[in-house]
PDB file of C-alpha atoms and ligand atoms in Angstrom:
ATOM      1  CA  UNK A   1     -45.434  19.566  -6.387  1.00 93.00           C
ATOM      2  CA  UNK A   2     -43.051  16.851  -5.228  1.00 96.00           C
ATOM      3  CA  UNK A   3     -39.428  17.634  -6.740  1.00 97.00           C
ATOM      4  CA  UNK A   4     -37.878  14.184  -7.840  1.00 98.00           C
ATOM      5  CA  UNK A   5     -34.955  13.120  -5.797  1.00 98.00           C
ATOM      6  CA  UNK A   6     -31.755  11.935  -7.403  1.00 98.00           C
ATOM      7  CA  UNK A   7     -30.968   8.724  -7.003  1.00 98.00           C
ATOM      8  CA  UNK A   8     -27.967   7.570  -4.340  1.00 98.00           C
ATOM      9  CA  UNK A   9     -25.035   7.668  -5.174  1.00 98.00           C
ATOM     10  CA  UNK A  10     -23.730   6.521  -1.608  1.00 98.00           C
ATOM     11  CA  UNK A  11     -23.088   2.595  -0.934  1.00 98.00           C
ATOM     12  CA  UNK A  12     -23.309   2.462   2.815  1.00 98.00           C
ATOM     13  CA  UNK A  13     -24.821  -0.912   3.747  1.00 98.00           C
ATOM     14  CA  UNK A  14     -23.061  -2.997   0.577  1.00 98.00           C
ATOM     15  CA  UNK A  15     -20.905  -5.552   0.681  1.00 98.00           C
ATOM     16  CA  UNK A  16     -18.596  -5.251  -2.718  1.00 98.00           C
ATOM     17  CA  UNK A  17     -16.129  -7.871  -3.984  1.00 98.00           C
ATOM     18  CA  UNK A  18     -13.707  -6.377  -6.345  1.00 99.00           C
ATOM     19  CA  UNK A  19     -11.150  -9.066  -7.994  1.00 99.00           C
ATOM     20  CA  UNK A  20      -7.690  -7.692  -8.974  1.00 98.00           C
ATOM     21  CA  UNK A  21      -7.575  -5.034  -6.553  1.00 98.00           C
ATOM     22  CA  UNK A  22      -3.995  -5.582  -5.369  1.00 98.00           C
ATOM     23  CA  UNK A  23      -2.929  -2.575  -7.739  1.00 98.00           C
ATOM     24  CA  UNK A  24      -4.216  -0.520 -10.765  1.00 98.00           C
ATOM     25  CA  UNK A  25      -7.841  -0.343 -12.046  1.00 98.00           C
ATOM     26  CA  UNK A  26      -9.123  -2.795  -9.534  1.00 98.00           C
ATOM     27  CA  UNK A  27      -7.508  -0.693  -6.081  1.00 98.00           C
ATOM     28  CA  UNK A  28      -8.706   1.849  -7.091  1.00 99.00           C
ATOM     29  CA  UNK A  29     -12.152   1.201  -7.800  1.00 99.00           C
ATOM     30  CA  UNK A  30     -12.158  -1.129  -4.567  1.00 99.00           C
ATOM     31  CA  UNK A  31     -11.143   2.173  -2.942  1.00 99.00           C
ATOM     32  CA  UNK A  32     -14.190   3.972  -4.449  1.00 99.00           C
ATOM     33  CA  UNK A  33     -16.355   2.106  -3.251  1.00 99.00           C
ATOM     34  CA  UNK A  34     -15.127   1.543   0.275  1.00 99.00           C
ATOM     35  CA  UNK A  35     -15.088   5.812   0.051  1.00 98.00           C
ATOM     36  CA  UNK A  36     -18.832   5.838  -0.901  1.00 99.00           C
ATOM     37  CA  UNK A  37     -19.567   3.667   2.268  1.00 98.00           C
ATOM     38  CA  UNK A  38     -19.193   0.299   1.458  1.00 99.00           C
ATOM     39  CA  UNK A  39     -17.467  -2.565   3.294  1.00 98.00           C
ATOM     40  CA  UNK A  40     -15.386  -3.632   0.318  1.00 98.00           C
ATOM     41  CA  UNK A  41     -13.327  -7.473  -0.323  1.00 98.00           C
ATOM     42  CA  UNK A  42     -10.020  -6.728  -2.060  1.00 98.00           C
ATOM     43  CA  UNK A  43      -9.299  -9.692  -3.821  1.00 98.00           C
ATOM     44  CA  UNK A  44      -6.169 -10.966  -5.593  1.00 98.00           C
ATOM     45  CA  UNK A  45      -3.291 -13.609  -5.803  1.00 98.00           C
ATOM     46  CA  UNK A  46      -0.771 -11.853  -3.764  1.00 98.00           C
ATOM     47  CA  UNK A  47      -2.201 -12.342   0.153  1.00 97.00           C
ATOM     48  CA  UNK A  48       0.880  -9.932   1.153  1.00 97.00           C
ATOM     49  CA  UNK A  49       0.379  -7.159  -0.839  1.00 98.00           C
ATOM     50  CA  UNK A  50      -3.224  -7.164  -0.571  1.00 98.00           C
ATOM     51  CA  UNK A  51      -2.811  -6.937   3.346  1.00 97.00           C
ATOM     52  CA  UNK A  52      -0.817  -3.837   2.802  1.00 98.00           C
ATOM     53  CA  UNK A  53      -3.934  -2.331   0.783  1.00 98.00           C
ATOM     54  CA  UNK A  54      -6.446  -3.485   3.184  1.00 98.00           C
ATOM     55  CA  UNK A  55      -4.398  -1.880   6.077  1.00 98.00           C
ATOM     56  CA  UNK A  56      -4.068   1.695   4.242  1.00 98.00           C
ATOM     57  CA  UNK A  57      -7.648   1.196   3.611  1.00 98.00           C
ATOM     58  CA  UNK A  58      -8.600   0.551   7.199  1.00 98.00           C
ATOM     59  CA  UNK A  59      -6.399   3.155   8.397  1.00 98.00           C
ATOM     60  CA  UNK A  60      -8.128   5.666   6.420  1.00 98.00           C
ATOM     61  CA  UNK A  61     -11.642   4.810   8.257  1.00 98.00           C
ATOM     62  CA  UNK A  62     -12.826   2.119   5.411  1.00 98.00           C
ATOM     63  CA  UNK A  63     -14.464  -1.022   6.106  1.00 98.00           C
ATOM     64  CA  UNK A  64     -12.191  -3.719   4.235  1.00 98.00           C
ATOM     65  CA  UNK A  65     -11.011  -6.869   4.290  1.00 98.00           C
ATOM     66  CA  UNK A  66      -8.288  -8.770   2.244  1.00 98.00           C
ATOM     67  CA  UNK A  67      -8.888 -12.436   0.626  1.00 98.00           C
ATOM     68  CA  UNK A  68      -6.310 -14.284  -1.538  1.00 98.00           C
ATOM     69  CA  UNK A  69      -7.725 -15.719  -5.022  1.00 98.00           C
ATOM     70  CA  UNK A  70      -6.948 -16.772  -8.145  1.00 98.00           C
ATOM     71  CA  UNK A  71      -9.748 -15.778 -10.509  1.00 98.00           C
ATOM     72  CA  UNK A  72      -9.278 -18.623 -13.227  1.00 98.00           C
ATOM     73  CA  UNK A  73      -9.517 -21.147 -10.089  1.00 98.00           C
ATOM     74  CA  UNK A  74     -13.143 -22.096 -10.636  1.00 98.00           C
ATOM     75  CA  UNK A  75     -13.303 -23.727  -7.672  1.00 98.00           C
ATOM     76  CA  UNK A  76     -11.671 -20.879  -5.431  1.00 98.00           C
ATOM     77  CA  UNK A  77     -14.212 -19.031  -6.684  1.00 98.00           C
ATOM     78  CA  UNK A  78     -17.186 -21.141  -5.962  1.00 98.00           C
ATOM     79  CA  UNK A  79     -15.962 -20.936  -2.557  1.00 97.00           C
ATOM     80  CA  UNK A  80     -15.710 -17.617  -2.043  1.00 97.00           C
ATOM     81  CA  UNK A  81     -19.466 -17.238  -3.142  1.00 97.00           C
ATOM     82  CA  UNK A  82     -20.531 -20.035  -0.422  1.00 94.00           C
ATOM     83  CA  UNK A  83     -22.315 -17.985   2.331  1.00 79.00           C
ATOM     84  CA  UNK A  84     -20.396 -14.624   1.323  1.00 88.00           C
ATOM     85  CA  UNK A  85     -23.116 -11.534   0.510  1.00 90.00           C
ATOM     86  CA  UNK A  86     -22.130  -9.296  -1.930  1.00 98.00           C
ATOM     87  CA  UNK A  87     -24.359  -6.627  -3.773  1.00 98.00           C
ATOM     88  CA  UNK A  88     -21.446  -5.283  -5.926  1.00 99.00           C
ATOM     89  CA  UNK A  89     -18.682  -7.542  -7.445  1.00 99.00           C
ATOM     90  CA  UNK A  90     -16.020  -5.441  -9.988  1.00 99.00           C
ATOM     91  CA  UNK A  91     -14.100  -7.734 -11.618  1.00 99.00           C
ATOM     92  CA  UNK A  92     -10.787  -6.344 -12.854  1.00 98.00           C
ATOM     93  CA  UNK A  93      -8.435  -9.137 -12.593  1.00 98.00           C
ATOM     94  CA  UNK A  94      -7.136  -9.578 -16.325  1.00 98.00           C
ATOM     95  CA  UNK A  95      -4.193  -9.905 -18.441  1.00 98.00           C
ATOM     96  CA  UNK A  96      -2.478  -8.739 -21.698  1.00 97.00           C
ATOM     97  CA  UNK A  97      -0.136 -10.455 -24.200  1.00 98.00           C
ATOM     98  CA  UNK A  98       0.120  -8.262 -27.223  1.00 97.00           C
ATOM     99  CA  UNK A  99       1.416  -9.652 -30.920  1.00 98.00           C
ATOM    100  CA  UNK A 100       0.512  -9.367 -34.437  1.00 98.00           C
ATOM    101  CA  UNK A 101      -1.815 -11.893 -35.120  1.00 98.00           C
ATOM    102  CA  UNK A 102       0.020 -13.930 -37.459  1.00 98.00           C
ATOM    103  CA  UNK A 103       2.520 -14.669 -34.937  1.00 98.00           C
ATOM    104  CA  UNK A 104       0.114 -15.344 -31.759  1.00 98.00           C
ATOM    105  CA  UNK A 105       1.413 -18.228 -29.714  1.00 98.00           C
ATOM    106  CA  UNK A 106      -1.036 -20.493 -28.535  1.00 98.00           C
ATOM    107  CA  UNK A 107       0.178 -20.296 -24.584  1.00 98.00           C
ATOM    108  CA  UNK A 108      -0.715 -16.778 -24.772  1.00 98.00           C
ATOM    109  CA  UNK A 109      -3.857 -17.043 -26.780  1.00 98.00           C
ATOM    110  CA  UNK A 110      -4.727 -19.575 -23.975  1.00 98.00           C
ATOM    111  CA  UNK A 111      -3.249 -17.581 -20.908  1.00 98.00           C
ATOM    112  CA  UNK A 112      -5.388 -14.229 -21.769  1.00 98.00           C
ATOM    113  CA  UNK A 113      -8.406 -15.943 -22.660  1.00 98.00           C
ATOM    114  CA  UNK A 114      -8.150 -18.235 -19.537  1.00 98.00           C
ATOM    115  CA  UNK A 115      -8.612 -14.891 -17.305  1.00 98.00           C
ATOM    116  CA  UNK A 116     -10.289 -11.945 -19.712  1.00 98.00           C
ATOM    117  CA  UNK A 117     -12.894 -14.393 -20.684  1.00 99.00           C
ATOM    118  CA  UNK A 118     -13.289 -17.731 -18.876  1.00 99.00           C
ATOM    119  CA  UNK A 119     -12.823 -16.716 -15.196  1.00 99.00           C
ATOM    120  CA  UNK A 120     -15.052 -13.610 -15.644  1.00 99.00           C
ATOM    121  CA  UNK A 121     -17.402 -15.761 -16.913  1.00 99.00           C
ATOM    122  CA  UNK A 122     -17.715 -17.568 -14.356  1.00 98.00           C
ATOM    123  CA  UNK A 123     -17.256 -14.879 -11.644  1.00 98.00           C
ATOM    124  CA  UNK A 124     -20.509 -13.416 -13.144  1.00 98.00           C
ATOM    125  CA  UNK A 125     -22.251 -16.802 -12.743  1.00 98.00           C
ATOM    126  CA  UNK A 126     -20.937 -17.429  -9.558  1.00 98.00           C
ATOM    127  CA  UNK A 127     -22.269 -13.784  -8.585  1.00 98.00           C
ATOM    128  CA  UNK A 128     -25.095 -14.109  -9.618  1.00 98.00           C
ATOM    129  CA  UNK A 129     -26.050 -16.965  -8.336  1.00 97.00           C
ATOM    130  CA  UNK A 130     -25.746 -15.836  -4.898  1.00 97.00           C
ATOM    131  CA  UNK A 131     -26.995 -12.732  -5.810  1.00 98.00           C
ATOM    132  CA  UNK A 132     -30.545 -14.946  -6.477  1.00 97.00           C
ATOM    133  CA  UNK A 133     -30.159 -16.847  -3.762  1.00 96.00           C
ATOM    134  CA  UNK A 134     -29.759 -13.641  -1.480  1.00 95.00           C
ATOM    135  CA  UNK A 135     -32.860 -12.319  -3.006  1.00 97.00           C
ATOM    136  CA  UNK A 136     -31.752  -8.649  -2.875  1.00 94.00           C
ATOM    137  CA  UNK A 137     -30.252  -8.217  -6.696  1.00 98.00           C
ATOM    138  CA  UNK A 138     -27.006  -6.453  -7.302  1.00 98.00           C
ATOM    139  CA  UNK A 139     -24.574  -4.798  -9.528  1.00 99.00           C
ATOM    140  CA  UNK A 140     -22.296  -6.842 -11.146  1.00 99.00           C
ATOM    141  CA  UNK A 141     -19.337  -5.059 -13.213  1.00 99.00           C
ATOM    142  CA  UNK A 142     -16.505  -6.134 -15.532  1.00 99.00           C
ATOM    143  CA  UNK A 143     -13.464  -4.218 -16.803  1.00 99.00           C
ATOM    144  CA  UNK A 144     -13.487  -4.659 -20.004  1.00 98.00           C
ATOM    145  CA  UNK A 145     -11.851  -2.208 -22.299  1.00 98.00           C
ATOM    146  CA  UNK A 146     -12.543   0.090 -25.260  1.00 98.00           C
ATOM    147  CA  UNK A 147     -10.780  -2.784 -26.773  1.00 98.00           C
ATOM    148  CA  UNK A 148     -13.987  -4.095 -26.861  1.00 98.00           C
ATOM    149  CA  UNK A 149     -15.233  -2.008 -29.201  1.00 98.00           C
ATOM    150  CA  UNK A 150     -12.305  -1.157 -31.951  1.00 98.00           C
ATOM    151  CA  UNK A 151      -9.199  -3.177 -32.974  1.00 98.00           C
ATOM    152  CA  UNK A 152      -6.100  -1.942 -31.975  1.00 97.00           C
ATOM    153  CA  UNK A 153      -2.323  -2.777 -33.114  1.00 96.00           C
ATOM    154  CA  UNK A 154      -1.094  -6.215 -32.291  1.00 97.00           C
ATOM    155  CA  UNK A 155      -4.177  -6.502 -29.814  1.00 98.00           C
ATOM    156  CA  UNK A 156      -6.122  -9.431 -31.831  1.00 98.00           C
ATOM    157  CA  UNK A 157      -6.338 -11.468 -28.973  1.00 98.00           C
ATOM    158  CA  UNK A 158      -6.929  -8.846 -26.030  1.00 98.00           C
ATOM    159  CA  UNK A 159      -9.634  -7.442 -28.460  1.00 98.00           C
ATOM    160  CA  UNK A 160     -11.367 -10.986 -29.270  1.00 98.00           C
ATOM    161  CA  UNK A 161     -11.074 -11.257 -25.251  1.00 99.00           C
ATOM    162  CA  UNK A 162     -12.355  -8.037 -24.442  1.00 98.00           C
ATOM    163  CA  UNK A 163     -15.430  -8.211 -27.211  1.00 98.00           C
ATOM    164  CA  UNK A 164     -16.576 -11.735 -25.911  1.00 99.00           C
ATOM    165  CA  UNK A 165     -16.600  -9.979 -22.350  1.00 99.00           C
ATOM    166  CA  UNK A 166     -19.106  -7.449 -24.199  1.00 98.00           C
ATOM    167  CA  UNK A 167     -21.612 -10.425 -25.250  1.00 98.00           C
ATOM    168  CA  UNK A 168     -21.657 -12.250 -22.432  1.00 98.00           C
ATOM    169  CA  UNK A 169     -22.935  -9.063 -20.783  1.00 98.00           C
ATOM    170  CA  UNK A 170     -25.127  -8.963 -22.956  1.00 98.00           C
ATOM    171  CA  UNK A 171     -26.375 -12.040 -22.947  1.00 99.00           C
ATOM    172  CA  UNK A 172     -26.623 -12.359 -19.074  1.00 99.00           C
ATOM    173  CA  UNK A 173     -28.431  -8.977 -18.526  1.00 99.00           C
ATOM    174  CA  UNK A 174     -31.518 -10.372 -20.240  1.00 99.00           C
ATOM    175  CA  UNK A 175     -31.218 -13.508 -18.251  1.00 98.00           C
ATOM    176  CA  UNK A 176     -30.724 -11.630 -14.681  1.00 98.00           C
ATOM    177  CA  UNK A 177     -32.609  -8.735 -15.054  1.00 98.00           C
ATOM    178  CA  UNK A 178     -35.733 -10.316 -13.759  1.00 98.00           C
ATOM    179  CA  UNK A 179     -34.434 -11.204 -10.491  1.00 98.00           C
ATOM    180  CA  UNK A 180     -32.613  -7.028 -10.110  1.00 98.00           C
ATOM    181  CA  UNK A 181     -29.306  -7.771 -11.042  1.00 98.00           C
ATOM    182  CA  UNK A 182     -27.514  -5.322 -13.393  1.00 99.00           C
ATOM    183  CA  UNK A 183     -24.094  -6.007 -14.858  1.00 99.00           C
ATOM    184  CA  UNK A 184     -22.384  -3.884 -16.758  1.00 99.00           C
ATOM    185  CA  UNK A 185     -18.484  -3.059 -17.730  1.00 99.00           C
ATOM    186  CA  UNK A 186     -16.390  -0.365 -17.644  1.00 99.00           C
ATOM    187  CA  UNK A 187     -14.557   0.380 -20.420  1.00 99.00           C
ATOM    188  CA  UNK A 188     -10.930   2.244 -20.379  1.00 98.00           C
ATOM    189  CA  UNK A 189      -8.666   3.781 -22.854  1.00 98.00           C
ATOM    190  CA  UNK A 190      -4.861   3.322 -21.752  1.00 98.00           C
ATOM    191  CA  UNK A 191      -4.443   4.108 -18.304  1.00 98.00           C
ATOM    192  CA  UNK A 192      -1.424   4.521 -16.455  1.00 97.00           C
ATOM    193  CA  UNK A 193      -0.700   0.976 -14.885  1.00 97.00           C
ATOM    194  CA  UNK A 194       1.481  -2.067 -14.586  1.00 96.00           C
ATOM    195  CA  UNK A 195      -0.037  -3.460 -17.178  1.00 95.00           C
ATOM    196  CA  UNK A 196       0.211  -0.980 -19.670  1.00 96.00           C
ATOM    197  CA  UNK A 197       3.996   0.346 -18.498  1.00 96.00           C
ATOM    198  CA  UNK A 198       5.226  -1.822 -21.597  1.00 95.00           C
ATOM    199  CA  UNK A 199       3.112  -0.101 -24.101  1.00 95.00           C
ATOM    200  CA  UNK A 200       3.654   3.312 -22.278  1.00 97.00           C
ATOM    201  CA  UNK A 201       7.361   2.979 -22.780  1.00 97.00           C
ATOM    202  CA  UNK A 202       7.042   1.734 -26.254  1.00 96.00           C
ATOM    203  CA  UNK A 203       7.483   5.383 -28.675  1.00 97.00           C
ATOM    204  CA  UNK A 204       5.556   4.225 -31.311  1.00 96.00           C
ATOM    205  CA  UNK A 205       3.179   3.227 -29.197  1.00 96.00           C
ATOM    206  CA  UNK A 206       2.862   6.022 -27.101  1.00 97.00           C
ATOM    207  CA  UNK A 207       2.460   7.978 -30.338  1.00 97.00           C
ATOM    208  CA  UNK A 208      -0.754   5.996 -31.169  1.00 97.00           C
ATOM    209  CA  UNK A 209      -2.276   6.381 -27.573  1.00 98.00           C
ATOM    210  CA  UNK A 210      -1.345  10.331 -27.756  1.00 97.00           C
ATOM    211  CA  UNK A 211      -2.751  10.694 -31.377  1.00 97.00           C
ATOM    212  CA  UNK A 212      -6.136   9.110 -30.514  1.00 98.00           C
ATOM    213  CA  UNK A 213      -6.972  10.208 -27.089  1.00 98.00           C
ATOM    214  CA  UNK A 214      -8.682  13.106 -27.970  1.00 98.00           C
ATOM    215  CA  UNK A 215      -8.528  15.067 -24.487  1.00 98.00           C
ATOM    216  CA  UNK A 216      -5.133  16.133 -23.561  1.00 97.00           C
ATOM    217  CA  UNK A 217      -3.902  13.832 -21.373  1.00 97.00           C
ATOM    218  CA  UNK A 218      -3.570  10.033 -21.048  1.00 97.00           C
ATOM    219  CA  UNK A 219      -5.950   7.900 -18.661  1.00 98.00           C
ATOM    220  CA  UNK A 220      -5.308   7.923 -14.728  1.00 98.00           C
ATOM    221  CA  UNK A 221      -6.491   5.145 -12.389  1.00 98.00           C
ATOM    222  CA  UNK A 222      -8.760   7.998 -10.811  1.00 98.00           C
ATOM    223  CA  UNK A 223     -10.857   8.359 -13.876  1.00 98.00           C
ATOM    224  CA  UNK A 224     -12.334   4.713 -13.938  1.00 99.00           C
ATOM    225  CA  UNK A 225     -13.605   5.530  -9.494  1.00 99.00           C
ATOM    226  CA  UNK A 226     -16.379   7.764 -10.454  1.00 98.00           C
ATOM    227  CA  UNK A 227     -17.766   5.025 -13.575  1.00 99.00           C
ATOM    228  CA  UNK A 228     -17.104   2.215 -10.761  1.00 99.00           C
ATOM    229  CA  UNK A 229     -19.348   4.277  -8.351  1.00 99.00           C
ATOM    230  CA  UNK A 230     -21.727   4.851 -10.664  1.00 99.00           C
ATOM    231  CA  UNK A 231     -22.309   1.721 -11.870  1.00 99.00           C
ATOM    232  CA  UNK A 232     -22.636   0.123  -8.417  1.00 99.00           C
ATOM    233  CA  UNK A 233     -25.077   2.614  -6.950  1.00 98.00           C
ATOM    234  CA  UNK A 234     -28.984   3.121  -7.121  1.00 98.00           C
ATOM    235  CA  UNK A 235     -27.854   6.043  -9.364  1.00 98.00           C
ATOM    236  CA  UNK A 236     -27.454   3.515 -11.974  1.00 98.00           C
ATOM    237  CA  UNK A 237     -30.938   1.652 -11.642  1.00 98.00           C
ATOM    238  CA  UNK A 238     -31.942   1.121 -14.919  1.00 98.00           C
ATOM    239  CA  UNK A 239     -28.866   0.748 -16.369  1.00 99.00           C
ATOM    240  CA  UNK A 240     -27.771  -3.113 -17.721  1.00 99.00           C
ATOM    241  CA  UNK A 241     -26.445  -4.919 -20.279  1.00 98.00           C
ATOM    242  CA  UNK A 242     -24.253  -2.314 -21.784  1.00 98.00           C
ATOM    243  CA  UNK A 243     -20.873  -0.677 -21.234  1.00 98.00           C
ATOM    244  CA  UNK A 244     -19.454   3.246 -20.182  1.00 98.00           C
ATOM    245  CA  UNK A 245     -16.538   3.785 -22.181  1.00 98.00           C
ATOM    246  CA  UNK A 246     -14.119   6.202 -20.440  1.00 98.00           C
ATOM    247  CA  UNK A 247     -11.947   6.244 -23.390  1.00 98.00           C
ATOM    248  CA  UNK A 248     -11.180  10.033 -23.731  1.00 98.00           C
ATOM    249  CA  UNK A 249     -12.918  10.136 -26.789  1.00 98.00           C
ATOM    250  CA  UNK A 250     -10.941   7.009 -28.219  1.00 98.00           C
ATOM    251  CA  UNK A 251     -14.144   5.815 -29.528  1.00 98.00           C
ATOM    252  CA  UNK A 252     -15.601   8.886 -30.748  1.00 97.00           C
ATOM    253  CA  UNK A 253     -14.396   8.840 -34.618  1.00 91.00           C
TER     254      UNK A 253
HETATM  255  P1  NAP B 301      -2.664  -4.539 -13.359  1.00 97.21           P
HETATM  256  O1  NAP B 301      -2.135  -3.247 -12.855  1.00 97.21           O
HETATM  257  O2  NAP B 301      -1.746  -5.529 -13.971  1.00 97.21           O
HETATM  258  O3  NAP B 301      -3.459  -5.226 -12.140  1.00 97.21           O
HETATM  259  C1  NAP B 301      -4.011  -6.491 -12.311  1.00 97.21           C
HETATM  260  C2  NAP B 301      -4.621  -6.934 -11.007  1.00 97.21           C
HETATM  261  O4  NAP B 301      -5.219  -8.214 -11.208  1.00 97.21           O
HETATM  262  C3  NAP B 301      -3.619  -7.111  -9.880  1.00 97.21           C
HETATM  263  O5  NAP B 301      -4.252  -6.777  -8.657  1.00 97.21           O
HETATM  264  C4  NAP B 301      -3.284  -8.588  -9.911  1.00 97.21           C
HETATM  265  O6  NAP B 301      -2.841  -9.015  -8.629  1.00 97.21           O
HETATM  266  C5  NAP B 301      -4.665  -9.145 -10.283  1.00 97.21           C
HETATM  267  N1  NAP B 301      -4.625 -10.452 -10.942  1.00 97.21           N
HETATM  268  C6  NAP B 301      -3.933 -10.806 -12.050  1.00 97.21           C
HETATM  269  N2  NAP B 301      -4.146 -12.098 -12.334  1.00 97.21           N
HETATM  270  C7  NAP B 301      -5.014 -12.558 -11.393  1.00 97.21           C
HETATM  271  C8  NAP B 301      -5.603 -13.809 -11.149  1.00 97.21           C
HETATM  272  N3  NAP B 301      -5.369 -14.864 -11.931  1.00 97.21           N
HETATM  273  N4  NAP B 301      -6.441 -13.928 -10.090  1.00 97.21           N
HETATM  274  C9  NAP B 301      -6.683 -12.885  -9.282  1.00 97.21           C
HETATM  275  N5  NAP B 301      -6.158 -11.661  -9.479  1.00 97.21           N
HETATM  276  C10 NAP B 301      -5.322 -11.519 -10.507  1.00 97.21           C
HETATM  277  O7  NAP B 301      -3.789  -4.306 -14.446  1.00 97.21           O
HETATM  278  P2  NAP B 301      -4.778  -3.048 -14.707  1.00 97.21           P
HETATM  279  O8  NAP B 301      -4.140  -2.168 -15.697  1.00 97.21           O
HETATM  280  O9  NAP B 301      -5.280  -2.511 -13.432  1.00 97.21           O
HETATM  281  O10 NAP B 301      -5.959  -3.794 -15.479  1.00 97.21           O
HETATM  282  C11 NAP B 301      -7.114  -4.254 -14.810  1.00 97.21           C
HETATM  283  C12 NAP B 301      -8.181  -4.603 -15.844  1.00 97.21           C
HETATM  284  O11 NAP B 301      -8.460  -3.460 -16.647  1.00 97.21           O
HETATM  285  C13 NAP B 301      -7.795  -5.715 -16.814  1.00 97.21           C
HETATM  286  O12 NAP B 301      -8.919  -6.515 -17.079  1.00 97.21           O
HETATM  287  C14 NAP B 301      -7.400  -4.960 -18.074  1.00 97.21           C
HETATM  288  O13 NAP B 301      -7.582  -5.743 -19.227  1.00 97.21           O
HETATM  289  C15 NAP B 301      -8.371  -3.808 -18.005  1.00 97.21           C
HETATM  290  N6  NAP B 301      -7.962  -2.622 -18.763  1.00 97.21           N
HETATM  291  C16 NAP B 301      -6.801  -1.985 -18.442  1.00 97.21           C
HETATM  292  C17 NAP B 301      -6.447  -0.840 -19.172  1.00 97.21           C
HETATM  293  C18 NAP B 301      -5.193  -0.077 -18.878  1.00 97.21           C
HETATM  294  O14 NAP B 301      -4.830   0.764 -19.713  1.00 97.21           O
HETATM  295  N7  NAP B 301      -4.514  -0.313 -17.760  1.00 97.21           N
HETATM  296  C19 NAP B 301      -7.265  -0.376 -20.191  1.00 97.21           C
HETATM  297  C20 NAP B 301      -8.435  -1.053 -20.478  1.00 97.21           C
HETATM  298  C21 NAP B 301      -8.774  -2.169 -19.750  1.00 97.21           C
HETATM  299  P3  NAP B 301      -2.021 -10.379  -8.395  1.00 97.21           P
HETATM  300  O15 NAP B 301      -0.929 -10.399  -9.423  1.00 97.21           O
HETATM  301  O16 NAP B 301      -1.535 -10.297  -6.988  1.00 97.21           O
HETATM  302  O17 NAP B 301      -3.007 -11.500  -8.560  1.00 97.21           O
END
């Protein structure tokens, strides 16, 4: 008898693009996956604090390197595709601007869905593309949120941002698959970043995050690495068009 072999788990031999991985969700999942072997792109606005990343990174005995890009620059990113291979690209860059909905300004309306949903939109086409063109398939993930799959207070718009994120997963899994590329998301409850420091210090707030997290704790950048890796890895073969939510049990009632 022949014992079946778990799938790898390990990513030496990728090349992975992961967008917003200056700080937060994105580093860290960009540090993931340069742990499990890969030789990982850190991608984000800020060339000078990315270069501080990529050095740590390097120092540690990664393969890394650092390029400067903003995600909602459709161009920019059509460049970066141009004769790059990648067989993982995380996309994490995204953005929050919380108010009731009744009172939702237009500029931020426009500002998060510029980034949640139009420039990871076309980061997945962009991928994917080359992806087909390289012949090889690939894994290509979003952050989304479990905001994609509830309402939450004064989140209209990062919800309708996060839920169209969900369909056009969907949507291009069924139009991908055939040529072996997965995409997926992630999707977090609160974790602990720059981005959520607002909400975080907010006591009412904090209240609601404490009272529905069911586990005992709030989320940690270090609980979205192991999803990331997953997701990315021949571990996660037959896995597309659908979403892991690491939402402490968020979800669950
Ligand atoms: P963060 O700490 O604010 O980090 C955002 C990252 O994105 C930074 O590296 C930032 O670097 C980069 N970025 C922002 N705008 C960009 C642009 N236009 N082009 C390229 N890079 C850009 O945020 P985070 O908490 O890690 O969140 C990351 C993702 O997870 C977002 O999509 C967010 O919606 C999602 N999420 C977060 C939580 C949470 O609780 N933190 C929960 C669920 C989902 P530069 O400023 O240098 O560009």
């Amino acid at each position: 008898m022949t014992l079946p072999k778990t799938p790898s788990f390990r990513l030496d031999g990728k090349r992975a693009l992961v967008t917003g991985a200056s700080r937060g969700i994105g580093m860290a999942c960009a540090v993931a996956y340069a742990e499990a072997g890969a030789h990982v792109t850190f991608a984000a606005r800020s060339a000078d604090t990315l270069s501080g990343v990529v050095n740590e990174v390097r120092s540690a005995g990664y393969q890394a390197d650092a390029y400067a890009l903003d995600v909602t620059d459709t161009q920019a990113v059509r460049d970066l595709f141009k004769g790059q291979h990648f067989d993982i690209v995380l996309n994490s860059a995204g953005l929050a601007r919380h108010s009731a909905a009744i009172d939702t300004a237009e500029d931020d309306f426009d500002a998060v869905m510029n980034i949640n949903v139009r420039a990871a939109y076309f980061i997945a086409q962009q991928a994917a593309k080359a992806m087909i063109a390289q012949g090889t398939g690939g894994s290509i993930i979003q952050i989304s949120s479990q905001m994609a799959h509830v309402g939450g207070i004064d989140r209209a718009v990062y919800c309708s941002s996060k839920h169209a994120v969900e369909g056009m997963n969907k949507a291009m899994a069924i139009e991908f698959g055939p040529a072996g590329i997965r995409i997926n998301s992630i999707c977090p409850t609160f974790i602990l970043t720059e981005l959520t420091k607002p909400t975080f210090e907010d006591p009412e707030k904090r209240a609601w995050i404490d009272r529905n997290i069911k586990l005992p704790r709030v989320g940690v950048v270090e609980d979205i690495m192991g999803a990331a890796v997953f997701l990315a890895s021949d571990a996660a073969g037959m896995v597309t068009g659908t979403s892991l939510l690491v939402d402490g049990g968020w979800t669950a009632e």
